[in-house]
Structure formats: structure tokens, C-alpha cells
Tab-separated table of C-alpha atoms and ligand atoms in Angstrom:
chain	number	residue	atom	x	y	z
X	42	MET	CA	26.435	-3.979	11.428
X	43	ASN	CA	27.585	-4.368	7.824
X	44	ASN	CA	24.917	-2.784	5.210
X	45	PRO	CA	22.449	-5.619	4.561
X	46	ASN	CA	21.945	-8.154	1.798
X	47	VAL	CA	18.665	-7.556	0.078
X	48	VAL	CA	16.473	-9.814	-2.244
X	49	VAL	CA	13.543	-8.101	-4.206
X	50	VAL	CA	10.828	-10.933	-5.428
X	51	GLY	CA	8.725	-9.063	-7.856
X	52	ALA	CA	11.287	-6.868	-9.089
X	53	THR	CA	9.821	-6.363	-12.492
X	54	GLY	CA	6.440	-5.696	-11.621
X	55	ALA	CA	4.421	-2.336	-11.100
X	56	VAL	CA	5.498	-2.261	-6.937
X	57	GLY	CA	9.157	-3.742	-7.657
X	58	ARG	CA	10.052	-1.161	-10.241
X	59	VAL	CA	9.022	1.789	-7.924
X	60	PHE	CA	10.723	-0.226	-4.873
X	61	LEU	CA	13.983	0.060	-6.558
X	62	ARG	CA	13.586	3.758	-7.600
X	63	ILE	CA	12.849	4.449	-3.842
X	64	LEU	CA	15.844	2.326	-2.757
X	65	GLU	CA	18.063	4.469	-4.905
X	66	GLN	CA	16.554	7.731	-3.706
X	67	ARG	CA	16.307	7.112	0.197
X	68	HIS	CA	19.771	6.071	-0.428
X	69	PHE	CA	18.959	3.024	1.626
X	70	PRO	CA	22.079	1.117	2.507
X	71	VAL	CA	22.726	-2.270	0.520
X	72	ASN	CA	25.279	-4.449	0.452
X	73	ARG	CA	24.043	-7.049	-1.944
X	74	LEU	CA	21.112	-6.757	-3.995
X	75	ARG	CA	19.637	-9.709	-5.951
X	76	LEU	CA	16.050	-9.152	-7.902
X	77	CYS	CA	13.761	-12.352	-8.514
X	78	ALA	CA	10.898	-12.507	-11.001
X	79	SER	CA	8.815	-15.320	-12.387
X	80	PRO	CA	10.576	-18.020	-14.920
X	81	ARG	CA	9.745	-15.894	-17.932
X	82	SER	CA	11.921	-12.718	-16.596
X	83	ILE	CA	14.954	-14.616	-15.951
X	84	GLY	CA	17.905	-12.908	-17.885
X	85	LYS	CA	16.281	-9.257	-17.898
X	86	ARG	CA	18.702	-6.812	-16.400
X	87	ILE	CA	17.619	-3.791	-14.675
X	88	ARG	CA	19.543	-0.600	-13.692
X	89	VAL	CA	20.004	-0.035	-10.022
X	90	HIS	CA	22.464	2.497	-8.526
X	91	GLY	CA	23.971	2.421	-11.864
X	92	GLU	CA	24.700	-1.315	-11.990
X	93	GLU	CA	22.915	-3.516	-14.379
X	94	LEU	CA	21.493	-6.256	-12.211
X	95	PRO	CA	20.290	-9.518	-13.491
X	96	VAL	CA	16.892	-11.123	-12.699
X	97	GLU	CA	17.395	-14.230	-11.170
X	98	GLU	CA	15.426	-17.415	-10.581
X	99	THR	CA	13.298	-17.418	-7.069
X	100	THR	CA	15.052	-20.300	-5.687
X	101	PRO	CA	15.263	-21.009	-1.738
X	102	ASP	CA	18.673	-20.690	-1.623
X	103	ILE	CA	18.755	-17.197	-2.853
X	104	PHE	CA	17.286	-16.010	0.844
X	105	ASP	CA	20.428	-18.128	2.427
X	106	ASP	CA	22.690	-14.562	2.823
X	107	ALA	CA	19.856	-12.294	2.732
X	108	ASP	CA	18.975	-9.780	5.669
X	109	PHE	CA	15.974	-8.657	4.328
X	110	ALA	CA	13.692	-10.157	1.526
X	111	PHE	CA	10.924	-7.784	0.143
X	112	ILE	CA	8.200	-10.093	-1.679
X	113	SER	CA	6.160	-7.911	-3.554
X	114	ALA	CA	4.182	-10.867	-6.428
X	115	SER	CA	1.047	-12.284	-5.586
X	116	THR	CA	-0.756	-13.621	-2.661
X	117	ALA	CA	0.454	-17.427	-3.882
X	118	VAL	CA	4.300	-16.660	-4.472
X	119	SER	CA	4.057	-15.185	-0.626
X	120	ARG	CA	2.363	-18.210	0.605
X	121	GLU	CA	5.245	-20.207	-1.029
X	122	LEU	CA	8.237	-18.050	-0.248
X	123	ALA	CA	7.579	-16.529	2.603
X	124	PRO	CA	8.285	-19.017	5.001
X	125	VAL	CA	11.255	-20.583	3.164
X	126	ALA	CA	13.336	-17.201	3.230
X	127	ALA	CA	12.028	-16.320	6.756
X	128	GLN	CA	13.256	-19.677	7.732
X	129	ARG	CA	16.505	-19.293	5.972
X	130	GLY	CA	17.164	-16.021	8.273
X	131	ALA	CA	15.731	-13.240	6.129
X	132	LEU	CA	13.065	-10.709	7.488
X	133	VAL	CA	10.368	-10.934	5.068
X	134	ILE	CA	8.637	-7.567	4.194
X	135	ASP	CA	5.623	-9.004	2.679
X	136	ASP	CA	3.360	-6.919	0.158
X	137	SER	CA	0.709	-9.301	-0.075
X	138	SER	CA	-2.579	-9.900	1.551
X	139	ALA	CA	-1.312	-13.621	2.673
X	140	TYR	CA	-0.404	-13.077	6.065
X	141	ARG	CA	-1.636	-9.391	7.023
X	142	MET	CA	-4.460	-10.851	9.549
X	143	ASP	CA	-2.075	-13.682	10.797
X	144	PRO	CA	-1.897	-12.871	14.662
X	145	ARG	CA	2.144	-13.373	14.681
X	146	VAL	CA	2.537	-11.163	11.794
X	147	PRO	CA	2.862	-7.480	12.645
X	148	LEU	CA	0.961	-5.376	9.877
X	149	VAL	CA	2.582	-2.524	9.892
X	150	VAL	CA	2.523	1.690	8.877
X	151	PRO	CA	5.625	2.667	10.379
X	152	GLU	CA	4.274	6.479	11.421
X	153	ILE	CA	1.452	4.742	12.963
X	154	ASN	CA	2.402	1.082	14.726
X	155	PRO	CA	6.790	0.761	14.452
X	156	GLN	CA	6.714	-0.631	18.062
X	157	ASP	CA	4.483	-4.130	16.519
X	158	LEU	CA	7.992	-4.419	14.961
X	159	GLU	CA	9.197	-5.465	18.037
X	160	TRP	CA	7.641	-8.943	18.231
X	161	HIS	CA	8.068	-9.990	14.585
X	162	GLN	CA	9.034	-13.220	13.911
X	163	ASN	CA	10.995	-12.477	10.531
X	164	LEU	CA	7.701	-11.710	9.004
X	165	THR	CA	5.885	-8.550	8.688
X	166	ALA	CA	3.421	-7.501	6.159
X	167	ILE	CA	2.373	-4.171	4.946
X	168	PRO	CA	-1.471	-3.290	4.468
X	169	ASN	CA	-3.560	-2.812	1.486
X	170	CYS	CA	-2.809	0.211	-0.625
X	171	SER	CA	-6.743	1.879	0.019
X	172	THR	CA	-6.087	0.923	3.833
X	173	THR	CA	-2.715	2.683	4.119
X	174	GLN	CA	-3.627	5.720	3.201
X	175	MET	CA	-7.098	6.266	4.857
X	176	VAL	CA	-5.546	5.203	8.248
X	177	MET	CA	-2.545	7.610	7.617
X	178	ALA	CA	-5.152	10.302	7.264
X	179	LEU	CA	-7.124	9.077	10.233
X	180	TYR	CA	-4.870	7.834	13.081
X	181	PRO	CA	-3.900	11.461	14.035
X	182	LEU	CA	-7.613	12.344	14.460
X	183	HIS	CA	-8.409	8.948	16.241
X	184	ARG	CA	-5.726	9.841	18.912
X	185	ALA	CA	-7.242	12.701	19.671
X	186	ASN	CA	-10.888	11.929	19.579
X	187	PRO	CA	-11.431	7.903	19.200
X	188	ILE	CA	-12.874	7.080	15.908
X	189	LYS	CA	-16.411	4.699	16.191
X	190	ARG	CA	-16.821	4.401	12.538
X	191	ILE	CA	-16.055	4.796	9.054
X	192	ILE	CA	-17.751	4.808	5.661
X	193	ALA	CA	-15.308	4.920	2.807
X	194	ASP	CA	-15.748	4.846	-0.806
X	195	SER	CA	-12.421	4.203	-2.920
X	196	TYR	CA	-11.766	5.516	-6.444
X	197	GLN	CA	-8.713	3.096	-7.271
X	198	ALA	CA	-5.900	3.527	-9.998
X	199	VAL	CA	-5.807	0.345	-12.202
X	200	SER	CA	-1.932	0.149	-11.388
X	201	GLY	CA	-3.330	-1.288	-7.888
X	202	THR	CA	-4.083	-4.658	-10.070
X	203	GLY	CA	-0.338	-4.444	-11.381
X	204	THR	CA	1.480	-4.013	-14.845
X	205	LEU	CA	-1.417	-6.037	-16.913
X	206	ALA	CA	-4.231	-4.075	-15.962
X	207	MET	CA	-2.403	-0.618	-16.911
X	208	ASP	CA	-1.676	-2.212	-20.435
X	209	GLU	CA	-5.429	-2.928	-20.309
X	210	LEU	CA	-6.271	0.540	-19.804
X	211	ARG	CA	-3.617	1.846	-22.458
X	212	GLN	CA	-5.008	-0.628	-25.032
X	213	GLN	CA	-8.810	-0.081	-24.552
X	214	SER	CA	-8.578	3.441	-24.321
X	215	ARG	CA	-6.710	3.474	-27.554
X	216	ALA	CA	-8.673	0.856	-29.439
X	217	LEU	CA	-12.069	2.696	-27.972
X	218	LEU	CA	-11.105	6.214	-29.363
X	219	ASP	CA	-10.284	4.339	-32.805
X	220	GLY	CA	-13.673	3.118	-32.855
X	221	ALA	CA	-12.741	-0.379	-32.421
X	222	SER	CA	-14.353	-2.687	-29.859
X	223	VAL	CA	-12.651	-4.233	-26.905
X	224	LYS	CA	-12.645	-7.665	-24.734
X	225	PRO	CA	-11.783	-7.320	-21.064
X	226	SER	CA	-9.282	-9.404	-19.847
X	227	VAL	CA	-8.061	-8.591	-16.295
X	228	TYR	CA	-11.070	-7.117	-15.366
X	229	PRO	CA	-14.706	-8.465	-15.797
X	230	HIS	CA	-15.938	-5.418	-18.018
X	231	GLN	CA	-14.195	-2.825	-19.942
X	232	ILE	CA	-12.468	-0.694	-17.535
X	233	ALA	CA	-11.533	2.507	-20.258
X	234	PHE	CA	-14.174	4.994	-20.056
X	235	ASN	CA	-16.084	3.160	-17.319
X	236	VAL	CA	-16.490	2.447	-13.354
X	237	LEU	CA	-16.156	-1.045	-11.898
X	238	PRO	CA	-17.893	-1.231	-8.147
X	239	HIS	CA	-15.867	-4.306	-7.791
X	240	ILE	CA	-12.540	-5.063	-6.577
X	241	GLU	CA	-11.222	-8.526	-5.473
X	242	PRO	CA	-13.819	-11.545	-4.816
X	243	PHE	CA	-17.369	-10.737	-3.343
X	244	MET	CA	-17.374	-12.463	0.001
X	245	GLU	CA	-20.790	-13.855	1.805
X	246	ASP	CA	-21.632	-10.474	3.186
X	247	GLY	CA	-22.000	-8.912	-0.085
X	248	TYR	CA	-18.454	-7.140	0.354
X	249	THR	CA	-15.766	-7.885	-1.331
X	250	ARG	CA	-12.320	-8.878	-0.266
X	251	GLU	CA	-10.660	-5.438	-0.747
X	252	GLU	CA	-13.721	-3.649	1.394
X	253	GLN	CA	-13.394	-6.291	4.009
X	254	LYS	CA	-9.219	-5.478	4.302
X	255	MET	CA	-10.282	-1.958	4.861
X	256	LEU	CA	-12.137	-2.975	8.103
X	257	TYR	CA	-9.961	-5.773	9.577
X	258	GLU	CA	-6.611	-4.142	8.629
X	259	THR	CA	-7.555	-0.886	10.112
X	260	ARG	CA	-8.418	-2.476	13.379
X	261	LYS	CA	-5.239	-4.163	13.589
X	262	ILE	CA	-2.874	-1.277	12.442
X	263	MET	CA	-4.580	1.189	14.820
X	264	HIS	CA	-5.291	-1.297	17.835
X	265	ALA	CA	-8.781	-0.111	17.756
X	266	PRO	CA	-10.885	-3.731	17.457
X	267	ASP	CA	-14.095	-1.879	17.888
X	268	ILE	CA	-14.028	0.589	14.874
X	269	ALA	CA	-16.615	-0.056	12.283
X	270	VAL	CA	-15.938	0.419	8.484
X	271	SER	CA	-18.217	0.058	5.760
X	272	ALA	CA	-16.389	0.454	2.552
X	273	THR	CA	-17.389	0.375	-1.356
X	274	CYS	CA	-13.957	-0.382	-3.459
X	275	VAL	CA	-14.244	1.454	-6.961
X	276	ARG	CA	-11.828	0.757	-9.694
X	277	VAL	CA	-11.588	3.418	-12.020
X	278	PRO	CA	-9.639	4.184	-15.189
X	279	VAL	CA	-6.646	6.161	-13.471
X	280	TYR	CA	-3.383	4.866	-13.897
X	281	LEU	CA	-1.665	6.011	-10.501
X	282	SER	CA	-2.758	7.074	-7.019
X	283	HIS	CA	-6.197	6.111	-5.138
X	284	SER	CA	-8.904	8.529	-3.973
X	285	GLU	CA	-11.214	8.080	-1.322
X	286	ALA	CA	-14.152	9.873	-0.032
X	287	VAL	CA	-14.148	9.172	3.650
X	288	HIS	CA	-16.974	9.752	6.404
X	289	VAL	CA	-15.935	9.305	9.726
X	290	GLU	CA	-17.764	9.405	12.930
X	291	PHE	CA	-16.146	10.449	16.253
X	292	GLU	CA	-17.227	9.879	19.860
X	293	GLU	CA	-17.023	13.360	20.468
X	294	PRO	CA	-17.445	16.587	17.882
X	295	MET	CA	-14.548	17.632	16.052
X	296	SER	CA	-14.119	20.666	14.043
X	297	PRO	CA	-13.217	20.628	10.630
X	298	GLN	CA	-9.767	23.167	11.569
X	299	GLU	CA	-9.054	20.921	14.233
X	300	ALA	CA	-8.726	17.939	12.068
X	301	ARG	CA	-6.790	20.086	9.629
X	302	GLU	CA	-4.403	20.822	12.179
X	303	LEU	CA	-4.260	17.361	13.695
X	304	MET	CA	-3.246	15.824	9.917
X	305	ALA	CA	-1.124	18.787	9.270
X	306	ALA	CA	1.282	17.951	11.985
X	307	PHE	CA	1.341	13.882	11.249
X	308	PRO	CA	4.501	12.770	9.192
X	309	GLY	CA	3.734	11.941	5.954
X	310	VAL	CA	0.414	13.776	5.765
X	311	LYS	CA	-0.377	16.674	3.755
X	312	VAL	CA	-3.334	18.711	3.741
X	313	LEU	CA	-4.742	20.578	0.851
X	314	ASP	CA	-8.171	22.060	1.278
X	315	ASP	CA	-8.887	25.755	0.135
X	316	PRO	CA	-12.035	25.331	-1.927
X	317	LYS	CA	-12.007	29.181	-2.508
X	318	THR	CA	-9.077	28.275	-4.743
X	319	ASN	CA	-10.360	24.905	-6.117
X	320	THR	CA	-7.580	23.208	-3.957
X	321	TYR	CA	-8.065	19.785	-3.181
X	322	PRO	CA	-5.935	17.034	-3.642
X	323	LEU	CA	-5.820	15.364	-7.175
X	324	ALA	CA	-4.626	11.843	-8.505
X	325	ILE	CA	-2.377	13.288	-11.104
X	326	ASP	CA	-0.988	15.399	-8.466
X	327	ALA	CA	-0.248	12.769	-5.950
X	328	ALA	CA	1.524	10.669	-8.551
X	329	ASP	CA	5.154	10.249	-7.530
X	330	ARG	CA	4.895	11.623	-4.358
X	331	ASP	CA	5.713	9.928	-0.986
X	332	GLU	CA	2.760	12.083	1.018
X	333	VAL	CA	-0.690	11.206	2.111
X	334	PHE	CA	-3.020	14.055	0.921
X	335	VAL	CA	-6.267	15.203	2.349
X	336	GLY	CA	-8.812	18.092	1.457
X	337	ARG	CA	-12.553	18.568	1.161
X	338	ILE	CA	-12.614	18.356	5.141
X	339	ARG	CA	-15.985	19.342	6.379
X	340	LYS	CA	-18.466	18.662	9.035
X	341	ASP	CA	-20.775	15.522	7.897
X	342	SER	CA	-24.044	17.341	7.628
X	343	SER	CA	-25.305	13.921	8.876
X	344	HIS	CA	-24.483	13.588	12.097
X	345	PRO	CA	-23.138	15.798	14.919
X	346	ASN	CA	-19.924	13.881	15.503
X	347	GLY	CA	-18.950	13.438	12.098
X	348	LEU	CA	-16.648	15.037	9.579
X	349	ALA	CA	-16.128	14.132	5.973
X	350	MET	CA	-13.345	14.288	3.473
X	351	TRP	CA	-11.087	13.083	0.278
X	352	ILE	CA	-7.936	11.504	0.887
X	353	VAL	CA	-5.654	11.054	-2.021
X	354	SER	CA	-2.023	9.111	-2.164
X	355	ASP	CA	0.030	7.014	-4.876
X	356	ASN	CA	-0.634	3.540	-4.304
X	357	LEU	CA	2.922	2.275	-5.505
X	358	ARG	CA	4.547	4.600	-3.088
X	359	LYS	CA	2.873	4.881	0.408
X	360	GLY	CA	0.445	2.414	-0.622
X	361	ALA	CA	3.260	-0.120	-1.266
X	362	ALA	CA	6.967	0.208	-1.914
X	363	LEU	CA	7.694	3.018	0.356
X	364	ASN	CA	6.012	1.779	2.854
X	365	ALA	CA	8.001	-1.757	2.790
X	366	ILE	CA	10.996	0.228	2.625
X	367	GLN	CA	10.341	2.715	5.731
X	368	ILE	CA	9.466	-0.616	7.710
X	369	ALA	CA	13.388	-1.873	6.668
X	370	GLU	CA	14.533	1.430	7.954
X	371	GLU	CA	12.500	1.286	11.339
X	372	VAL	CA	14.001	-2.217	11.789
X	373	LEU	CA	17.532	-0.892	11.198
X	374	LYS	CA	16.703	1.828	13.323
X	375	ARG	CA	15.330	-0.310	16.199
X	376	GLU	CA	18.264	-2.790	15.522
X	377	LEU	CA	15.445	-5.811	15.151
X	378	LEU	CA	17.032	-7.624	12.657
X	379	LYS	CA	17.695	-11.303	14.263
X	380	PRO	CA	20.973	-12.789	14.224
X	381	ARG	CA	21.531	-15.467	11.526
X	382	GLY	CA	21.000	-19.220	12.668
C	672	NAP	N1	-0.106	-2.357	-7.030
C	672	NAP	C1	-0.043	-1.853	-5.819
C	672	NAP	O1	-0.815	-0.920	-5.779
C	672	NAP	C2	-0.097	-2.620	-4.836
C	672	NAP	C3	-0.403	-2.080	-3.479
C	672	NAP	C4	-0.311	-3.000	-2.025
C	672	NAP	C5	0.085	-4.200	-2.339
C	672	NAP	N2	0.302	-4.701	-3.679
C	672	NAP	C6	0.815	-6.301	-3.789
C	672	NAP	O2	2.047	-6.462	-4.201
C	672	NAP	C7	2.336	-7.062	-4.921
C	672	NAP	C8	2.643	-6.871	-6.414
C	672	NAP	O3	1.883	-6.158	-7.129
C	672	NAP	P1	1.878	-5.772	-8.542
C	672	NAP	O4	0.961	-4.469	-8.735
C	672	NAP	O5	3.653	-5.368	-8.412
C	672	NAP	O6	1.732	-6.557	-9.364
C	672	NAP	P2	2.486	-7.055	-10.871
C	672	NAP	O7	2.620	-5.931	-11.689
C	672	NAP	O8	1.604	-8.333	-11.712
C	672	NAP	O9	4.072	-7.608	-10.644
C	672	NAP	C9	4.197	-8.850	-10.211
C	672	NAP	C10	5.804	-9.224	-9.880
C	672	NAP	O10	5.711	-10.679	-9.400
C	672	NAP	C11	6.258	-11.512	-10.420
C	672	NAP	N3	6.214	-12.884	-10.051
C	672	NAP	C12	5.091	-13.144	-10.520
C	672	NAP	N4	4.970	-14.569	-10.569
C	672	NAP	C13	6.360	-15.326	-9.854
C	672	NAP	C14	6.870	-16.051	-9.367
C	672	NAP	N5	6.258	-17.353	-9.214
C	672	NAP	N6	7.782	-15.896	-8.495
C	672	NAP	C15	8.603	-14.965	-8.649
C	672	NAP	N7	8.159	-13.759	-8.968
C	672	NAP	C16	6.874	-13.504	-9.700
C	672	NAP	C17	6.109	-11.085	-11.812
C	672	NAP	O11	7.386	-11.154	-12.313
C	672	NAP	P3	7.086	-11.187	-13.933
C	672	NAP	O12	7.126	-9.581	-14.486
C	672	NAP	O13	8.503	-12.342	-14.410
C	672	NAP	O14	6.025	-11.783	-14.378
C	672	NAP	C18	6.206	-9.245	-11.132
C	672	NAP	O15	7.706	-8.576	-11.090
C	672	NAP	C19	0.905	-8.090	-4.861
C	672	NAP	O16	0.811	-8.994	-3.791
C	672	NAP	C20	-0.349	-7.000	-4.804
C	672	NAP	O17	-0.915	-7.347	-3.874
C	672	NAP	C21	0.292	-4.245	-4.996
């Protein structure tokens, strides 16, 4: 086929900007690229592949000759636009949580369940960023020794909330260092020099929606409906890269060395684990990198079949934009674009 036509909705956002950079870095084949955002960005220009492209209005007919529609705006925008784009013949790769748990929609991490793309109906979804990095590290272990239970505590960067939250951390940090007071706006409390045990709304069971995503999305991606996951998701004053302390219970015991070898052999995962030299994954080192980094791998002293570890990844790359582009690459490789009309 000819190179695909691509529409990016949310091209001016935190994920959208990184998405366009990765498109260039990976030489993703594109015939016509069109960029959309909210009405306030219409007319802005963004440089891609050496060309200044205008930000256009997101109208339904923009999808008419699109082969791929990457939607990275908000759940509400995805709910409105994804069916329109899919119906007009584009394969939608959606970054929001709108369709992730819809049984008709493949939820894909290409290293783990690329085969699920075979049954797409012009709509696929990427997982939540905190889920993606966790399943990337755990799936190679789960294949060797099924996982029964996961306890995960996340330390999530403000870029996970988007550009407004990054601005808020910057402004609050400056103001507080200057001795001024701050008024939170994106988050319910001050984020600078603070830690918030609250990401997304609280649900009836006391968990937040973000914490529930780590349970339900993990089960769907790994095809493991019985895995138990208890997560505490925490926002920290870090710009980029989520970190996670993860405790895993397997059916059988697993040694830290076996886990290291299994993870090191899995594509997209890098083990950084040498306590003697203070070597372990750090958020600042994972920023702008594609890999999911794992370290601090040790026996969980509270369970004979348990391991504990520390998982770090760039939430805007593997947690969002990179995963979406990898899905498109897999679709092209498997020739899964549906014929138009
Ligand atoms: N950030 C992450 O780590 C991450 C990870 C996984 C998934 N996601 C998902 O990715 C999506 C984008 O997140 P983000 O962090 O990039 O947010 P963001 O920085 O706030 O960017 C939002 C983007 O959506 C655009 N937009 C807003 N309303 C729109 C509308 N009515 N029509 C068209 N475009 C509209 C914005 O345009 P303007 O610039 O004109 O306002 C902007 O380009 C969300 O669904 C999020 O859940 C994010």
C-alpha cells in the first residue's frame, strides 16, 4: 500500500508533541499528516519533518481520507471523535481511557499482545501509562511462572496529567522558592514540594480510578482474568517518568536472578540492578528513553513466592506516544488496515 495518511488529534499536547517527535525519529511512513487540537490552537504551526504544518479544526471530514487517527486529547474528545473517525474509515489509536475496557476494542502493548490487533474494528486503545510500564516488566515473568497477585505503589510525574500540570509545578516551585504563597488549580492540593495520594476520582470501593485501571487493564492485556492487583497511585513533583514499587506473588518461587534474566531478554525492558554501585532506575535517566527500566529486584521477605522491584519509564513515550506508534507499525506489518468503503 501507499504510505498512510495520518491525523493527530491533540497535536499540541504533552503526548501529541512527543508523538510527532517519535514519528520523525522512527521514520514512520506518512503520506499526508494533518494536525488538530482545540479551537484555541487553530492557526498555530508545528514543525514536523522540516515542514511547518498548520493546526486545523477537528471536524469530522478531516478523517475522510485518513488511514490512521491518533487521538490524544481527553476522554470526552475521544468519546465524541473516535466513532466518527472509525466510521469514516480511519483506524483509531486512542490514548484516552474511553474505550480501553470495551470488549470490542483491543487494548494493546505490542510487545505483549499484538495478536489482539487482528480483531480490531477500526478502534484500538493504548493502556494507562502506569499500567503499560508495569505489564512490560511483569509479562516475561508471568509467562514463565504465572502471577497471582500484584501490589503496586506508583510515583507518577505531573506530565501524566498534561501540559497544564507541568506549568503548575513550575509556577508553584518558583513561587514557593521566592517565599510567595500558591493556589492550586490543576490538583486539589499544592504539588510542588508535596506528594498527593490521589490520581483521578475516588471510586466507591475507596480506590481511585487510576488504581482500578492498573487492575482491569493488566488483566485484559495479559489475558489473565484472575490476577489480583492492589495499587496506590501517587502524584509526585517530578516532570517526566513514572516510578513504581511493585511486589509480585507467583504460583511458584522465582529467584531474583531468574527474573533479571527473563526481563533482560524481553524487548523494550532494560535491567539496571547493581546495589553495590547504587545502580537502579531513576526518573531523570528514563526521561526521553524508550525502554522500561527495572531494578531493586529482590526476594519479597513477606512471601516465599514473592519478588519486589522498582520499575521506571517515560510516561509520555512508552506510556503513551511510543506505544501508539508501535501499534500502528504492527498494524502495517500485519496488513490490518481495513479497505476503505
Ligand atoms: N500524559 C500522559 O502521560 C498520558 C499517558 C497515557 C495516556 N494519556 C492520554 O493522552 C491524552 C492527552 O494527554 P496529554 O497529557 O497530552 O494532555 P494535554 O497536554 O492536556 O493535551 C491535550 C491535547 O488535547 C487537545 N484538545 C483539547 N480539547 C480538544 C478538542 N475539543 N478537540 C481537539 N483537541 C483538543 C489540546 O489542544 P490545545 O493545546 O488547543 O488545548 C491538546 O493538544 C489524554 O486522553 C490522556 O489521558 C496521557
